[in-house]
Structures are given as structure tokens and as C-alpha cells.
mmCIF file of C-alpha atoms in Angstrom:
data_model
loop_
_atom_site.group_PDB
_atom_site.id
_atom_site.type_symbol
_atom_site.label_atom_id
_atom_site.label_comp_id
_atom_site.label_asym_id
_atom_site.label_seq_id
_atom_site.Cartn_x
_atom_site.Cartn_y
_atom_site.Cartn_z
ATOM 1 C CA UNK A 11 3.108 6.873 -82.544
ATOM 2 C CA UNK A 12 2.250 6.853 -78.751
ATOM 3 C CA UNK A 13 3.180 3.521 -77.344
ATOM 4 C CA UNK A 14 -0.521 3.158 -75.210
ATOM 5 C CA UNK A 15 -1.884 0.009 -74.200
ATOM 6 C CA UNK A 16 -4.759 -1.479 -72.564
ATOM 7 C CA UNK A 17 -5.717 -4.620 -70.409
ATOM 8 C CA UNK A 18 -7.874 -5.669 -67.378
ATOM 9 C CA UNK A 19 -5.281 -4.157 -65.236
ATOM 10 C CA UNK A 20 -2.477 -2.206 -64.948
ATOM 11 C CA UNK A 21 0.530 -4.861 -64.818
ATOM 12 C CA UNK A 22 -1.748 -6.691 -67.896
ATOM 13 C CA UNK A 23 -1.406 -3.534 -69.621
ATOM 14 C CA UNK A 24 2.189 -3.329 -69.170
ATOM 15 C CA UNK A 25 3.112 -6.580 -69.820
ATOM 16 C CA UNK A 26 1.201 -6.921 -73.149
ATOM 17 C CA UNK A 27 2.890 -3.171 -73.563
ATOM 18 C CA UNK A 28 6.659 -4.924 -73.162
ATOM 19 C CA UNK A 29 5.718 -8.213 -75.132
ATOM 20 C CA UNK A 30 4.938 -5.876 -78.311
ATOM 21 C CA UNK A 31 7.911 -3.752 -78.064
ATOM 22 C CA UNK A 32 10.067 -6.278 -77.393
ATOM 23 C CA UNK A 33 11.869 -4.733 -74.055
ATOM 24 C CA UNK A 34 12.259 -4.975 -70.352
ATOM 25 C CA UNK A 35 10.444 -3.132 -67.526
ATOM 26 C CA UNK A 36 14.027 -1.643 -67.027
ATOM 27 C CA UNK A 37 14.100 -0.269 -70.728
ATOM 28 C CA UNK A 38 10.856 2.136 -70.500
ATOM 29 C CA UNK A 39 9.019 4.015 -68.317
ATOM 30 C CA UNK A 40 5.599 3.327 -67.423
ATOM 31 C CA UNK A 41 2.445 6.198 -67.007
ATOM 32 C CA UNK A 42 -0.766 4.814 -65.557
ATOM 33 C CA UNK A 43 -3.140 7.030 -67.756
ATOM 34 C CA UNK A 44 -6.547 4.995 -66.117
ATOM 35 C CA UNK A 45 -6.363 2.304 -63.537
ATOM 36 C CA UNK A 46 -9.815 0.816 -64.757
ATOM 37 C CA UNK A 47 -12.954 0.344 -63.016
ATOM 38 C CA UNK A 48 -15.393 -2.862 -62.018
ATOM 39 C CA UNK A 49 -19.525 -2.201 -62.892
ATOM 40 C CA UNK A 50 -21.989 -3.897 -62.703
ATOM 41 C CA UNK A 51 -22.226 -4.329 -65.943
ATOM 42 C CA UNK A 52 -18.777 -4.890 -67.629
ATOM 43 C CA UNK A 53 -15.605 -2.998 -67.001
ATOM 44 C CA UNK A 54 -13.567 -0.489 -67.745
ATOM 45 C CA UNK A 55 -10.102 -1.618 -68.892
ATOM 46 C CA UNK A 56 -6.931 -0.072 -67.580
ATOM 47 C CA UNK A 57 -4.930 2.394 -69.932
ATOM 48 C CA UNK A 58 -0.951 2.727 -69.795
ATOM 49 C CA UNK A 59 1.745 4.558 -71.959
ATOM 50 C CA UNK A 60 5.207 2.892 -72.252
ATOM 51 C CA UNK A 61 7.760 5.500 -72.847
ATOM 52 C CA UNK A 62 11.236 3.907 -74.171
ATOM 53 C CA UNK A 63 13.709 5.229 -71.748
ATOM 54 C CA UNK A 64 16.945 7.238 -73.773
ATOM 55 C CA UNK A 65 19.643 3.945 -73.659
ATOM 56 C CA UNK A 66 23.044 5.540 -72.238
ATOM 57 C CA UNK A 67 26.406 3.942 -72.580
ATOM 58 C CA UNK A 68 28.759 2.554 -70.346
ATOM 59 C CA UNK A 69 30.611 5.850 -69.976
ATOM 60 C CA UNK A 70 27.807 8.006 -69.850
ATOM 61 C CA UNK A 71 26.028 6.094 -66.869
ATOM 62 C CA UNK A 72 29.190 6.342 -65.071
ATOM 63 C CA UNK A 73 29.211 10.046 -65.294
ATOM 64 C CA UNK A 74 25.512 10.304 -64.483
ATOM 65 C CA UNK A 75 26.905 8.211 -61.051
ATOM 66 C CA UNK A 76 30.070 10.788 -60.301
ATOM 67 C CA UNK A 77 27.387 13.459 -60.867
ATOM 68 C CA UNK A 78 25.579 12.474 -57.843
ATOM 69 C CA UNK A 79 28.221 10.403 -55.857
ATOM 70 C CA UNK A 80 30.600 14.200 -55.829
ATOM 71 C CA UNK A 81 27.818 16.448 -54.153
ATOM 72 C CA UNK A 82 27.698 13.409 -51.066
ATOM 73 C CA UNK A 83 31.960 13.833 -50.767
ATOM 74 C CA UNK A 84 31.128 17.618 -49.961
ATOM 75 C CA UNK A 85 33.069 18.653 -53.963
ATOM 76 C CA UNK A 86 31.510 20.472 -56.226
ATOM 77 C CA UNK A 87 33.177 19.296 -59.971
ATOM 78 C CA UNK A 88 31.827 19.519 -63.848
ATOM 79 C CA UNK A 89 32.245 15.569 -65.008
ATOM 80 C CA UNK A 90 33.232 15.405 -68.686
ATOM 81 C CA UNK A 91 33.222 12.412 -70.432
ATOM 82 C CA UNK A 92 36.483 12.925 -72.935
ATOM 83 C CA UNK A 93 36.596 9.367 -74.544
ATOM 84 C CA UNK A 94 35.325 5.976 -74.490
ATOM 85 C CA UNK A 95 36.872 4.155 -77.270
ATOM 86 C CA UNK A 96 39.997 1.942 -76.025
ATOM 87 C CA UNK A 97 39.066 2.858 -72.661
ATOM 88 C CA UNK A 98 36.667 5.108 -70.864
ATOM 89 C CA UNK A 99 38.335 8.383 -69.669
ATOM 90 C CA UNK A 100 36.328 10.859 -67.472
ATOM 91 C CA UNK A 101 37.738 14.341 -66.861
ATOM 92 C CA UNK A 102 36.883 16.628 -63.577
ATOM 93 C CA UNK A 103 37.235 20.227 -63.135
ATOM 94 C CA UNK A 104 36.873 22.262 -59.785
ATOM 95 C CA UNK A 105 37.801 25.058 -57.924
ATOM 96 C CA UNK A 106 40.303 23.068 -55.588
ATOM 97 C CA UNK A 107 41.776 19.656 -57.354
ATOM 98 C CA UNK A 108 43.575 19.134 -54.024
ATOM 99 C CA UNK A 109 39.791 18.363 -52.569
ATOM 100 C CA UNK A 110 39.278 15.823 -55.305
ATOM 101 C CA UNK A 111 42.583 13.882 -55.788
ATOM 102 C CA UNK A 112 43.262 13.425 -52.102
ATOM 103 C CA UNK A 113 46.888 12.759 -50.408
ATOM 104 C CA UNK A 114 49.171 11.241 -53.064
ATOM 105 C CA UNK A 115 45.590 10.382 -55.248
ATOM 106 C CA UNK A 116 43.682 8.349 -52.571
ATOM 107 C CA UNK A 117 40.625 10.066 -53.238
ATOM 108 C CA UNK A 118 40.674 10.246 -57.214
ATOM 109 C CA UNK A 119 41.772 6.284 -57.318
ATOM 110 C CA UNK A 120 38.557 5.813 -55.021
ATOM 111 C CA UNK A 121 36.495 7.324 -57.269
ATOM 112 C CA UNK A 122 37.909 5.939 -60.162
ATOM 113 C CA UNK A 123 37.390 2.608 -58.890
ATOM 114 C CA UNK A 124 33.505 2.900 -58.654
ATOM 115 C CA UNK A 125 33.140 4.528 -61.932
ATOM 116 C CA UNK A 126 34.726 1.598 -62.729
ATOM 117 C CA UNK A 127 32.179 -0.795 -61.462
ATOM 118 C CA UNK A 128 29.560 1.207 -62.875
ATOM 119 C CA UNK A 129 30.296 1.517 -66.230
ATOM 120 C CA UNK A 130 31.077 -2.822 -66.137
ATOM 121 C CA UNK A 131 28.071 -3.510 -65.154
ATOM 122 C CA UNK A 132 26.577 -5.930 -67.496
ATOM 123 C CA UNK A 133 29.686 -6.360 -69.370
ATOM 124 C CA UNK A 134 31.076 -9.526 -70.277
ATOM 125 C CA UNK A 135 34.475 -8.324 -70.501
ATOM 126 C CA UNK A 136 36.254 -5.568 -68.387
ATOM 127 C CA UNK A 137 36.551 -2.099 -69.734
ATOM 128 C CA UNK A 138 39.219 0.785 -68.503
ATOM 129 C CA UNK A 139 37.933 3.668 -66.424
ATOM 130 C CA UNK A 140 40.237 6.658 -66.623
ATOM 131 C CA UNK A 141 39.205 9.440 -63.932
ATOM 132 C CA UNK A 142 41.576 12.579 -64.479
ATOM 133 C CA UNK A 143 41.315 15.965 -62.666
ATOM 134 C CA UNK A 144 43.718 18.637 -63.840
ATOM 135 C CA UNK A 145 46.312 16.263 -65.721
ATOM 136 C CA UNK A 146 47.367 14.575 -62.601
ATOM 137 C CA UNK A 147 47.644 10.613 -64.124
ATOM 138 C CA UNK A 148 50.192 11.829 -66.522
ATOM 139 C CA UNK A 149 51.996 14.162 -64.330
ATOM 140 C CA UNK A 150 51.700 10.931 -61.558
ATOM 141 C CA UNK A 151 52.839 8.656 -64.736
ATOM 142 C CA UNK A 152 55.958 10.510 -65.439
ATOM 143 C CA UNK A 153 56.680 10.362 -61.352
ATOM 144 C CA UNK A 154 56.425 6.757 -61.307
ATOM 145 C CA UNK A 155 58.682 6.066 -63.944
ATOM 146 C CA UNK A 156 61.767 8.359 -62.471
ATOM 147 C CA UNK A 157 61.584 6.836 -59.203
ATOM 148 C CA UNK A 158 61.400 3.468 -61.101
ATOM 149 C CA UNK A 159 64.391 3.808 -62.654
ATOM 150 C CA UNK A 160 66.394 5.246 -59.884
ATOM 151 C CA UNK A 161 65.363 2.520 -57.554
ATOM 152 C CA UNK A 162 66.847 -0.049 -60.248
ATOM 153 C CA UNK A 163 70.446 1.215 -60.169
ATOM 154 C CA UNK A 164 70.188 1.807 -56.958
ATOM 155 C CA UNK A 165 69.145 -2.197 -56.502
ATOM 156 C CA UNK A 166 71.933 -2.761 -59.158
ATOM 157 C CA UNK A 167 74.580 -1.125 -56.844
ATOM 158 C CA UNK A 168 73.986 -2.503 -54.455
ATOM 159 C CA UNK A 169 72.964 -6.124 -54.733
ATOM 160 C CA UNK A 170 69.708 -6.157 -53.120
ATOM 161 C CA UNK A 171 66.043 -6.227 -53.324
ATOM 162 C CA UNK A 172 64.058 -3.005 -52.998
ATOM 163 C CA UNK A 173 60.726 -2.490 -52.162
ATOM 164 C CA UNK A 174 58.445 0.243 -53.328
ATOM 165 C CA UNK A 175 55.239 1.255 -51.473
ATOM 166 C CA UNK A 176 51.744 -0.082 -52.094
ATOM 167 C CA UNK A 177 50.278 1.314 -54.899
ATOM 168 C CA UNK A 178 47.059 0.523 -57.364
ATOM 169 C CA UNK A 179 47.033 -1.780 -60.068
ATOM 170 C CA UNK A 180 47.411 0.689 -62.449
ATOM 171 C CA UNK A 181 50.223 2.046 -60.450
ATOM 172 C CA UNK A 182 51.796 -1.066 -60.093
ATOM 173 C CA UNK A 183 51.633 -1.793 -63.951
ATOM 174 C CA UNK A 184 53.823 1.750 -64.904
ATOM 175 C CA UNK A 185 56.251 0.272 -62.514
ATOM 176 C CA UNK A 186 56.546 -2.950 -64.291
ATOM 177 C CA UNK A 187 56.221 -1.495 -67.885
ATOM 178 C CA UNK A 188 58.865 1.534 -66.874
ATOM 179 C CA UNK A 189 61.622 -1.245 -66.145
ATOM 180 C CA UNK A 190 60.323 -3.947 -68.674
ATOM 181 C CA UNK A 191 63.325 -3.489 -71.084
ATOM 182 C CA UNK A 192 65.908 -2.695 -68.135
ATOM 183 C CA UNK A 193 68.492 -5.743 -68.647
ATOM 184 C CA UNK A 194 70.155 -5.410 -64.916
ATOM 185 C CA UNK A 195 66.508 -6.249 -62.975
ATOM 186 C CA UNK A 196 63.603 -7.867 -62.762
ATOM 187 C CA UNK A 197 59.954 -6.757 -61.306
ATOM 188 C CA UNK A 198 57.188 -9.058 -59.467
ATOM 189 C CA UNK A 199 54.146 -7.877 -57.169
ATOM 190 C CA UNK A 200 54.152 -9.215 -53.688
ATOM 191 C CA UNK A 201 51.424 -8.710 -50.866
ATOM 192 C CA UNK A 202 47.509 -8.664 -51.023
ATOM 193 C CA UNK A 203 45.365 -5.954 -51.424
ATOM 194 C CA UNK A 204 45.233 -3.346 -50.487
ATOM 195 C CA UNK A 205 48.769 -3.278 -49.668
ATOM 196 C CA UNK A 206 50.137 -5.028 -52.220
ATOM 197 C CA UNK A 207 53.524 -3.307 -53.542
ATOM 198 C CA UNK A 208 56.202 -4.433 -56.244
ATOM 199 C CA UNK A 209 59.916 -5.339 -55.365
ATOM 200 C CA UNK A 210 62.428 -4.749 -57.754
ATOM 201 C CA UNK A 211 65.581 -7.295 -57.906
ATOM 202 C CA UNK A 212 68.432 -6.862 -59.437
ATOM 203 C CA UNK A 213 70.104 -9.428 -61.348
ATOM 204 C CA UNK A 214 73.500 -9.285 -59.663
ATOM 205 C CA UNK A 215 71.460 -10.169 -56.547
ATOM 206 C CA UNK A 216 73.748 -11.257 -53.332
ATOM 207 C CA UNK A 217 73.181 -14.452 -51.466
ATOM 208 C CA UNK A 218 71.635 -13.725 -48.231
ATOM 209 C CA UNK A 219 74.096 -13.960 -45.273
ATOM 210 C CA UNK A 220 72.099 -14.388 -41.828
ATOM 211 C CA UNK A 221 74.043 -13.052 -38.586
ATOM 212 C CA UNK A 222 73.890 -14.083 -35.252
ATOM 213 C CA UNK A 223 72.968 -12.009 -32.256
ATOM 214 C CA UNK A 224 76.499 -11.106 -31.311
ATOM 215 C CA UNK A 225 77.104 -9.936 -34.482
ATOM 216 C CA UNK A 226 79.242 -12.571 -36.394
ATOM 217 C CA UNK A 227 78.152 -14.565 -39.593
ATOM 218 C CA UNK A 228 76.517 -17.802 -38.706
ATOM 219 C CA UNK A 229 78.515 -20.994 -39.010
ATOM 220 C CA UNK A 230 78.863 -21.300 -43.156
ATOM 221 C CA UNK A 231 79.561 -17.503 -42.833
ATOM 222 C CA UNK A 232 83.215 -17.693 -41.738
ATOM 223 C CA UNK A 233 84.407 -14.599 -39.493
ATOM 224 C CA UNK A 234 83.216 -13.161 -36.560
ATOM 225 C CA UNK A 235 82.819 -9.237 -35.581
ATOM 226 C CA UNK A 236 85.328 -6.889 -34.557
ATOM 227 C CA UNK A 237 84.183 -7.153 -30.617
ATOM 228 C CA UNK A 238 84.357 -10.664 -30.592
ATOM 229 C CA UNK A 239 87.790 -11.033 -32.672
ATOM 230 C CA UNK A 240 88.897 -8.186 -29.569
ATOM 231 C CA UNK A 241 87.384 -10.347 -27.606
ATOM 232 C CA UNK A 242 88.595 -13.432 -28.261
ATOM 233 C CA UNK A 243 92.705 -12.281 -28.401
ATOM 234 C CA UNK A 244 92.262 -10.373 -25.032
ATOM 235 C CA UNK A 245 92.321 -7.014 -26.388
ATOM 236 C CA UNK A 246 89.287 -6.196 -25.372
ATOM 237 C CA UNK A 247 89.457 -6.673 -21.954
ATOM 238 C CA UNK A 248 92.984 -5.352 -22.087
ATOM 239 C CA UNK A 249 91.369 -2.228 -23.282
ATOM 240 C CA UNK A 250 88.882 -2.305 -20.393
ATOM 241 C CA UNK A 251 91.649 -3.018 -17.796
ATOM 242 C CA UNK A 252 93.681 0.316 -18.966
ATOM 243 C CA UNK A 253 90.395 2.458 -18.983
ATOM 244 C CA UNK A 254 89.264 1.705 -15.522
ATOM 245 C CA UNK A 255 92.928 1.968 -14.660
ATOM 246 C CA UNK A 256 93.551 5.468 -15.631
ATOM 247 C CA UNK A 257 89.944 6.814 -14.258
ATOM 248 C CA UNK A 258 89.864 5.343 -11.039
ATOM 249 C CA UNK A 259 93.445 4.041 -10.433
ATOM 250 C CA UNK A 260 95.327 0.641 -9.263
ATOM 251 C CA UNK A 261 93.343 -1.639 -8.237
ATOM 252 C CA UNK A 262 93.969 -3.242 -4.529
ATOM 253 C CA UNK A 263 94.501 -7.122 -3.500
ATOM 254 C CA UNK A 264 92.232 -7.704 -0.868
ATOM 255 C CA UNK A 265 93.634 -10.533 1.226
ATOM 256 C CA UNK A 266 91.298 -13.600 1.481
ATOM 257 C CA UNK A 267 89.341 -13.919 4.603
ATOM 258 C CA UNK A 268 89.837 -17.252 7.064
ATOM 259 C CA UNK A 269 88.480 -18.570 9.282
ATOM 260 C CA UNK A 270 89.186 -17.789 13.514
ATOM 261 C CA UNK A 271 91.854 -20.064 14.840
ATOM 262 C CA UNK A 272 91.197 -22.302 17.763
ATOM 263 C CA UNK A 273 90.782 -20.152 21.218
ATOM 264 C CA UNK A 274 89.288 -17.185 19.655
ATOM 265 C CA UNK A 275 87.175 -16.106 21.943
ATOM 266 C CA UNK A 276 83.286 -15.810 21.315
ATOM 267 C CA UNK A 277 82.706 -12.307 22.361
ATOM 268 C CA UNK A 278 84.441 -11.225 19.137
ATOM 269 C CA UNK A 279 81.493 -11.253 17.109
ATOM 270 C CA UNK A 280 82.165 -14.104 14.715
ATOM 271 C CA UNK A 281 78.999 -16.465 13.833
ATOM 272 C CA UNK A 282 81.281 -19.621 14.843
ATOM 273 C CA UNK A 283 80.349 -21.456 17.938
ATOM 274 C CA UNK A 284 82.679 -23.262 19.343
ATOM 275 C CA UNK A 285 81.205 -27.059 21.127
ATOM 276 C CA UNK A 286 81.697 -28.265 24.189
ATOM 277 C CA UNK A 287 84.529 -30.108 24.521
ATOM 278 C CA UNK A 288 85.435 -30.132 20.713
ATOM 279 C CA UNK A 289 88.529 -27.907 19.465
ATOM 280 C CA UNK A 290 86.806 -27.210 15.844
ATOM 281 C CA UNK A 291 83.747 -24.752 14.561
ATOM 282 C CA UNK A 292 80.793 -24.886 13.233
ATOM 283 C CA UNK A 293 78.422 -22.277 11.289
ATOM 284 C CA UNK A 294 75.541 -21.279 13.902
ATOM 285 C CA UNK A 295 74.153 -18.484 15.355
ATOM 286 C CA UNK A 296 75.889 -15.757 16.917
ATOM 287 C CA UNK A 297 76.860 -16.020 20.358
ATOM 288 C CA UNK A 298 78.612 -12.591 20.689
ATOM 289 C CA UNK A 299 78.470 -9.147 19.494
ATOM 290 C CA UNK A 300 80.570 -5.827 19.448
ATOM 291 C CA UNK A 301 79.654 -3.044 22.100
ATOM 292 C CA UNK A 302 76.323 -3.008 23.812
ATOM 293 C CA UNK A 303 73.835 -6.123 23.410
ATOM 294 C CA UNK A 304 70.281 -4.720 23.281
ATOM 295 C CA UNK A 305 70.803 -1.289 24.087
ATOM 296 C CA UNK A 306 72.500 -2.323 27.610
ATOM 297 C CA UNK A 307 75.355 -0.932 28.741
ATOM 298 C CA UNK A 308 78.898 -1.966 29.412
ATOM 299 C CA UNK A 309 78.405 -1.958 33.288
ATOM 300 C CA UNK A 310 75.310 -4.431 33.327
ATOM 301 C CA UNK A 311 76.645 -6.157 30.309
ATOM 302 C CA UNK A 312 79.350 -7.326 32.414
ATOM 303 C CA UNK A 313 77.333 -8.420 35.640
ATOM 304 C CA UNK A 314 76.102 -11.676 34.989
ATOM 305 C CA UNK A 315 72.765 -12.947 35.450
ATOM 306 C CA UNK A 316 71.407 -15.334 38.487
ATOM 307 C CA UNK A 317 70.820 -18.096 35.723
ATOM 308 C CA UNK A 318 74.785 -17.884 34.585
ATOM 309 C CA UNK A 319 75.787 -17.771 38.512
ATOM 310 C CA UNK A 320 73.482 -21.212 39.226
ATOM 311 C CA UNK A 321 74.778 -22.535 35.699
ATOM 312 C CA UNK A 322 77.247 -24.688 36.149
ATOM 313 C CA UNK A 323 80.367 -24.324 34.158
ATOM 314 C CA UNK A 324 82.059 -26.567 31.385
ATOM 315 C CA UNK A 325 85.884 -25.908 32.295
ATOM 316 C CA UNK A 326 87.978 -27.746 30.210
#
């Protein structure tokens, strides 16, 4: 029975087309067969066949999707859909799997992810979406779970948290099942996504000990470091004295500096000045220098100027 139906126009004609079949302009598709015409005397109605589209399930439209989203990633893959019972599991084949799984799966989890929101569309509760290319989930699976377990005893022995690197949900959830029964740790997810990673902790976990820049315990902590024990008894700079003593010898006592006794003439070149009639010193400018004063010689040097010979002098 051909599914044709009439009205004034063409949506009338497809609505009244829907209403008897019971579906959805989404369910069917629609072929204008005559659009009708206006006279002037009466009409000619429109004419439309509804053809029920082929309903596909959840994993089949999310293989149609990988079947045009692969082409666009420049890979050219046969998309099998393997199972959709418990969960929906998709398996790809190509010439080079490395093109399609990507460094350490990037690209396959990628993909796997919009299958995934494909084939939930419309769902009211979330359905697995499995995308597999040349058995790499289990052989990924079975990786997981060795590193798992060697990163617990190695968190048992010694004491301390360890952190793995981000991963996946689905990643993260063979972590936490592979070490689910393990009686020496425990497992929690930390971060947000997409970097969220698990951390594994042991249950012989060590109190955390916080150290101070010059590398002692703090206060509660108790001892200091070896340098400042060293330090602190003088061996340290004991040690320092011999070393600088046997590379560059004994070292000299310089004798202290003092000041110029009274009557020490100025010429000498000290910055003291002595006043007028005073017998101390004070800090001032200097009122002599060693050898030749601006580039003159000793000879005119010595010859003093008309001012000094009209100055009169302070004799004491």
C-alpha cells in the first residue's frame, strides 16, 4: 500500500499524511508528487507520498556517524558494529591502526567519546560505547592493571602517596577495579577534567613532615641537618678554616690602622685637618697630597704663590 495523500497544500498533505500513520516528520520521508494548482474554477489539490524511513538503532546510527566523521580525520577504516547488548562495541580495521588510535589512544578515546554521544541521544539512561581497532582496549587493559599493581607496593614500601597520570574514565575505573581487593591501599580520583588522574595510598601511609629552608625539620620535627649540626658545634667552619689554609696558606694579622698623632704634618696626605689653634683633628677635606698636585711639578710646587706671601701667617 503506497502511503499517498492529498490536501490543499503541500504541508496539509503531509500533516494529514503523519496524523494517519501515527509518526513524526523525522520518522518518514516526504515526495511532493503535485504541488496543486489555483483555477478559476476550483483547484487542484496537492499530492504527497510519505515513505517510513528504515528505524536504526542506537549502535547502528553511531556507525553511520564514524562512517562519515573518519573520511574528515584524513583515515580510511571499515566500521563494524560487533555487539550492542550490555554495551555497544564498534570495531575498526585499517591499513595503519597507529593513524587511528593516536599517541597512547588519544585519538581512538576521541572518537569513542562522540560515538558515544551519538548513540545516547534520546536515551533516558546512558549506554556504553566500546570503539576497538586491532585489540588495543584489551591489550591497553592488561597494561593498566600491571602498572597498577606495581605502583601499590611500590606506595606500600615506601609510605607514600603515588600519583598516576590523567587518564579517561574508563581508564581510571581499571585502575580502581585492578586494586579493589588489594588490602595494603586504597584508590580515589583527584583533579577535573580533563586532567583528572587517580592517587593510590597506601595504608601504612607516613605522617607528613614539612622542612624548613635550611634543611632541618620544623619545630615539632626535632633535629636539624647535617650542615647545621656542623654548623652549630664549629666543625664546619673548622673545616673551612683548614681548606683555605692548605690552598692559599696562613693567614696574616693586619695591624689596625690609627689615627695621625698631634704634629703630623699636613702634606702627608691624610684627610685630617688640623684647626687653628686647636691640638685635635677633625674629618675634612684633604689639604695635602703625595708627589705632584695637578700635574705641577716639584720646583713650582714648592714656590709659593703671591696670595700665600700677602697671607698672613697663624704661628703658634
Amino acid at each position: 500500500m503506497e502511503n499517498i495523500f492529498t490536501g490543499r497544500t503541500v504541508e496539509e498533505a503531509v500533516s494529514a499524511g503523519l496524523e494517519e500513520l501515527g509518526l513524526t516528520a523525522q520518522d518518514v520521508d516526504v515526495e511532493v508528487l503535485d504541488e496543486g494548482k489555483k483555477r478559476l474554477i476550483g483547484s487542484k489539490p496537492a499530492q504527497v507520498r510519505l515513505t517510513v524511513k528504515e528505524k536504526k538503532t542506537d549502535g547502528e546510527r553511531a556507525v553511520v556517524f564514524l562512517e562519515g566523521l573518519l573520511p574528515l580525520l584524513g583515515t580510511e577504516a571499515v566500521v563494524k558494529l560487533t555487539s550492542e547488548d550490555e554495551k555497544i562495541v564498534i570495531e575498526l580495521t585499517a591499513a595503519s591502526a597507529k593513524s587511528i588510535i593516536g599517541r597512547r589512544g588519544e585519538i581512538i578515546d576521541a572518537v569513542q567519546t562522540l560515538a558515544g554521544a551519538v548513540a545516547n541521544t534520546g536515551r533516558k539512561e546512558y549506554k556504553r560505547v566500546v570503539v576497538d581497532c586491532e585489540n588495543y582496549r584489551e591489550d591497553r587493559e592488561e597494561t593498566l592493571k600491571r602498572v597498577a599493581n606495581k605502583l601499590a607496593a611500590k606506595a606500600v614500601r615506601l609510605g607514600k602517596r603515588v600519583r598516576l597520570e590523567p587518564m579517561n574514565p574508563y581508564e581510571r575505573r581499571i585502575i580502581h577495579a585492578a586494586l579493589v581487593d588489594n588490602p595494603d591501599v586504597t584508590t580515589k580520583s583527584e583533579g577535573k577534567e580533563p586532567q583528572r588522574f587517580v592517587v593510590i595510598i597506601p595504608k601504612n601511609l607516613k605522617p607528613y613532615e614539612k622542612r624548613d629552608n635550611r634543611g632541618g625539620r620544623n619545630e615539632r620535627g626535632g633535629s636539624r641537618g647535617k650542615f647545621n649540626r656542623d654548623k652549630r658545634e664549629g666543625g664546619y667552619r673548622g673545616n673551612r678554616d683548614s681548606r683555605s689554609d692548605s690552598r692559599y696558606g696562613d693567614r696574616k694579622s693586619y695591624p689596625k690602622r690609627e689615627l695621625p698623632a698631634e704634629g703630623t704634618p699636613e702634606s702627608s696626605g691624610t684627610s685630617f685637618k688640623r684647626e687653628g689653634g686647636s691640638g685635635g683633628y677633625r674629618k675634612g677635606s684633604f689639604s695635602g697630597f703625595f708627589g705632584t698636585y695637578l700635574g705641577k711639578d716639584t720646583e713650582e710646587s714648592t714656590t709659593p704663590s703671591p696670595a700665600e706671601e700677602t697671607e698672613p701667617k697663624n704661628e703658634e
